[in-house]
XYZ file of C-alpha atoms in Angstrom:
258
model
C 0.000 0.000 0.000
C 2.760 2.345 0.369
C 4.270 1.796 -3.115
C 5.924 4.384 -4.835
C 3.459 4.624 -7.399
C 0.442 5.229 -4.575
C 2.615 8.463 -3.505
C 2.782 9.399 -6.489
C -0.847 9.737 -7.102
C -1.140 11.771 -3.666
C 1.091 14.128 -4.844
C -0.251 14.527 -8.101
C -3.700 15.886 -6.551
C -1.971 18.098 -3.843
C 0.354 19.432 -6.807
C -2.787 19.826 -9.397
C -4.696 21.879 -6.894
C -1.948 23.922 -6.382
C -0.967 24.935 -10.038
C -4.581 26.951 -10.473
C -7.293 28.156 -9.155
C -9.608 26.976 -12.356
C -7.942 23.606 -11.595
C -10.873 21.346 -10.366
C -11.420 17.677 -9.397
C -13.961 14.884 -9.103
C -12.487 11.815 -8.030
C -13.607 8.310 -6.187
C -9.694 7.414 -5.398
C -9.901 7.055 -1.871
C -5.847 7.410 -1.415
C -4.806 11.020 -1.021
C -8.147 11.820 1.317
C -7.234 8.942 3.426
C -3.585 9.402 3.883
C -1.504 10.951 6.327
C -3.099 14.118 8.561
C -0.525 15.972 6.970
C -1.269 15.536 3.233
C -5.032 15.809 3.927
C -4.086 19.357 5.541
C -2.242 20.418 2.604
C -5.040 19.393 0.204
C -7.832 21.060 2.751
C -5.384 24.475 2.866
C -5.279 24.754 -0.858
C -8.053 24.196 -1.713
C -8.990 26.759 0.577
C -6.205 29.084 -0.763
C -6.692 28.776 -4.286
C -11.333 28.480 -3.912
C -10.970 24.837 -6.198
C -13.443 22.814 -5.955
C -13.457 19.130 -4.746
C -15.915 16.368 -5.071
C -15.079 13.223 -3.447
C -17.993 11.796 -2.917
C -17.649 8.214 -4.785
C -14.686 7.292 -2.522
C -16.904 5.713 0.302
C -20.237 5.037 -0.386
C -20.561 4.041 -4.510
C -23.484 6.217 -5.612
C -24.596 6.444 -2.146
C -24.751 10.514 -0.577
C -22.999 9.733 2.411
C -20.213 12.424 2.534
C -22.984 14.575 1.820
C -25.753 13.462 3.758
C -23.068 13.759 6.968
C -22.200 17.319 5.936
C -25.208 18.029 5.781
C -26.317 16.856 9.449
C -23.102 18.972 10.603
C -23.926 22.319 8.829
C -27.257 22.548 10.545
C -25.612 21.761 13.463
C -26.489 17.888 14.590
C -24.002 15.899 15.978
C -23.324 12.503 14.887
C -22.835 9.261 17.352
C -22.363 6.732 15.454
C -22.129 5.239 11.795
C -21.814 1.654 10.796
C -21.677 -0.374 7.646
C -20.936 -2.661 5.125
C -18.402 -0.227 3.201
C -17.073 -2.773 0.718
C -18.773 -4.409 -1.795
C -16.270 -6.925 -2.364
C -16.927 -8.131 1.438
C -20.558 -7.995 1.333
C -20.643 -10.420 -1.727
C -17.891 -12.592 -0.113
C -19.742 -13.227 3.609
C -23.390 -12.865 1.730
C -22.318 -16.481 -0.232
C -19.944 -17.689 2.432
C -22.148 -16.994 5.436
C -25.499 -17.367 5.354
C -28.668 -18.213 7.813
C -29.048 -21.526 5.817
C -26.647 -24.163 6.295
C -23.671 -23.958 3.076
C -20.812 -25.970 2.559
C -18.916 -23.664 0.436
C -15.631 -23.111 1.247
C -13.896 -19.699 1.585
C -11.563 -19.709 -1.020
C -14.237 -20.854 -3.664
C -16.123 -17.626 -2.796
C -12.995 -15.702 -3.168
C -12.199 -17.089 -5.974
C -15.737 -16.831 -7.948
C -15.922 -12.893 -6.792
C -12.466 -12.438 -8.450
C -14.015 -14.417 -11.694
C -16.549 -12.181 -11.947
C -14.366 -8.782 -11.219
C -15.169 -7.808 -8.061
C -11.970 -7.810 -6.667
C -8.421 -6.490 -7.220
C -6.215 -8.433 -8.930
C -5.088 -9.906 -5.749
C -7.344 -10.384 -3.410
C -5.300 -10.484 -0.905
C -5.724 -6.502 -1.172
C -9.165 -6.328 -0.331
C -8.932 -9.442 2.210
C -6.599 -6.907 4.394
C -9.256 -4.712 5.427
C -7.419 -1.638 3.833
C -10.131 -0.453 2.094
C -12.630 -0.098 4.523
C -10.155 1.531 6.772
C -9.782 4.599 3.835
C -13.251 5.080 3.677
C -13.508 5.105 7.369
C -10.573 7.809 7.954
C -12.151 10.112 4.903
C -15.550 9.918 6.954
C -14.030 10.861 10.392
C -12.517 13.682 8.654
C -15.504 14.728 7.798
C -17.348 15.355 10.932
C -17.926 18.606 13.337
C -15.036 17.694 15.595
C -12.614 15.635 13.250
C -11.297 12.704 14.716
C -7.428 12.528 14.786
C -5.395 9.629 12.135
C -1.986 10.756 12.091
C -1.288 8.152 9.522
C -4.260 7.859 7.705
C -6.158 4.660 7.307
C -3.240 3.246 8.577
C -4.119 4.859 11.997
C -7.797 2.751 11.744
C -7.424 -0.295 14.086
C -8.315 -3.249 10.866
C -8.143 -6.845 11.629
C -7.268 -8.754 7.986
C -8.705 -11.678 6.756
C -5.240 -12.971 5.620
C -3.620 -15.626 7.248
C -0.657 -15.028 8.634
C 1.828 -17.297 6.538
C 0.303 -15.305 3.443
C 0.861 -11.652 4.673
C 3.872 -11.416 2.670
C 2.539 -13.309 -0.480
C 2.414 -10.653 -3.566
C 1.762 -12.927 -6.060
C -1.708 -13.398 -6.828
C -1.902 -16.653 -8.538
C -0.147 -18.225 -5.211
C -1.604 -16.279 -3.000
C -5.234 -17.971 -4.782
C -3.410 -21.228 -4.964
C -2.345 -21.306 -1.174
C -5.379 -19.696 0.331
C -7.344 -23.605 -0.069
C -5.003 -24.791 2.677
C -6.666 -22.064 5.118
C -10.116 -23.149 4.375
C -10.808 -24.860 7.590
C -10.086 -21.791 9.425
C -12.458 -20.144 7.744
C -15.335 -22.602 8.441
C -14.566 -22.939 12.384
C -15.380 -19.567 12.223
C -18.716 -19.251 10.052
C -19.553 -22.458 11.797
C -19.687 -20.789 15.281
C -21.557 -17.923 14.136
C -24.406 -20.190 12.477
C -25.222 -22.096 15.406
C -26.203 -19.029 17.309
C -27.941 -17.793 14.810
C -25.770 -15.499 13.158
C -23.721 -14.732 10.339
C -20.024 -13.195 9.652
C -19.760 -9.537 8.218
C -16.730 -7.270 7.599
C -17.687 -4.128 9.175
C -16.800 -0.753 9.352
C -17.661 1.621 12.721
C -17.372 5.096 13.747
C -18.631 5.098 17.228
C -18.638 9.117 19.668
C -20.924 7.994 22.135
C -18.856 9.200 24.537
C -16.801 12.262 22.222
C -14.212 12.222 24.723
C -12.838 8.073 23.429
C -13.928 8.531 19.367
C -13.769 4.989 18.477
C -12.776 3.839 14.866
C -12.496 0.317 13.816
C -12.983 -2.535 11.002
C -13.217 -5.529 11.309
C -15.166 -8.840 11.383
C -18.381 -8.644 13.050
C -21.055 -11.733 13.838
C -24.654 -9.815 13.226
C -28.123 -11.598 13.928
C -29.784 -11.762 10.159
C -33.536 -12.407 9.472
C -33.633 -15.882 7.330
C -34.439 -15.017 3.607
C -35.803 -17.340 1.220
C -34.015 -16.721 -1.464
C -29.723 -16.931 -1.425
C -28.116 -13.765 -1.765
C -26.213 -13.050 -4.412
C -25.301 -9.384 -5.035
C -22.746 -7.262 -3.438
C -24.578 -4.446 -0.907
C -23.000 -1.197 0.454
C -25.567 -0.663 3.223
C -24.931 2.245 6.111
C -26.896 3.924 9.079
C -25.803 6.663 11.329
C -27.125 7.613 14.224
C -27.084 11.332 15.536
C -28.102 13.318 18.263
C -30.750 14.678 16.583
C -31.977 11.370 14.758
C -31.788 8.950 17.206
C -32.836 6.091 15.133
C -30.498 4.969 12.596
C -30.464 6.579 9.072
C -30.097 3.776 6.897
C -28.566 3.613 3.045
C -28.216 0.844 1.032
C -27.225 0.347 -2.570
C -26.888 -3.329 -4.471
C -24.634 -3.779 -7.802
């Protein structure tokens, strides 16, 4: 994640904004918004400096309103308490086939391996597996709220368990990362296993919790949710929210399916 080549491309939007004011940018990559505090301080103070304007608004929710919607809440002066979700779609169609409130005998690396047949995720996997993603959109969203949380080093401040085992954290190559990940398949199952017999299933989960304002809370992770039984199996990825604020103290909930 810290390639040369991702560095780069933060520097190339801090730079852009800089060279003119008529220079403006809609973009959904999530790296320069979710890196250091530092670079998302120089981006903020030009584009204040220099009046560009910045649309980021695909680089959490899809073609959900979320950055929005949360400004929104914060302009007319509500406070938000927490937000939770399902912020990758690669995840949700992953645990919707591999854990489910009928009994399935798939294996994890089958699912993983039919999501990256059909292009849903990178060309390794093992870069969605880490959790990485959902930690970006999580840091852009705390930066985004009345009293910003603090992420010195970006996502990479965002507490994220992976989903990779450990003898394949330093695997780069896809095709053996695909070809080893079989031989971790049982692992997989203890867990999904434990969750179905009380009733619920596994979901990778991103959180944003200021209950109490004075411990802001930030984490992804996976999480074992109870889940109404549906008759029919699911099959399409779904980037669901809801936030709860101290104005709406009900959850606001927003859900797209691709």
């Amino acid at each position: 994640m810290n390639s040369r080549r991702n560095n780069q491309d933060r520097r190339r939007i801090r730079e852009g904004l800089k060279k003119s004011h008529q220079t403006h940018l809609v973009t959904p990559n999530k790296k320069a918004f979710s890196g250091t505090d530092q670079l998302y301080s120089e981006i903020e103070k030009t584009v204040q400096e220099n009046g560009n304007m910045v649309f980021k608004e695909a680089t959490v929710g899809a073609g959900l309103p979320i950055i929005s919607t949360l400004r929104e809440l914060v302009v007319t002066g509500d406070q938000l308490t927490k937000v939770e979700g399902i912020f990758s779609g690669t995840m949700s169609y992953i645990f919707n086939q591999f854990s489910q409130t009928t009994p399935t005998s798939t294996s994890f690396s089958e699912v993983v391996s039919v999501a990256k047949q059909l292009g849903y995720t990178e060309p390794n996997p093992a870069d969605d597996l880490n959790g990485s993603d959902v930690a970006r959109k999580l840091s852009i969203l705390a930066r985004n709220l009345s009293s910003p949380i603090s992420l010195p080093l970006g996502f990479e401040s965002v507490p994220t368990r992976t989903l990779i085992p450990e003898p394949l954290a330093e695997v780069n190559d896809p095709v053996e990362f695909m070809s080893t990940l079989p031989q971790f398949d049982a692992q997989y199952g203890r867990f999904r296993d434990e969750a179905f017999t009380k009733g619920e299933v596994m979901r990778y989960v991103g959180i944003i919790d200021l209950t109490d304002p004075s411990k802001p809370l930030v984490k992804a992770g996976l999480e074992r949710l109870v889940e109404k039984k549906k008759k029919k199996k699911k099959k399409k990825k779904t980037t669901s929210f809801q936030k709860r604020t101290r104005r709406f103290l009900s959850s606001i909930v927003e859900r797209i399916q691709s």
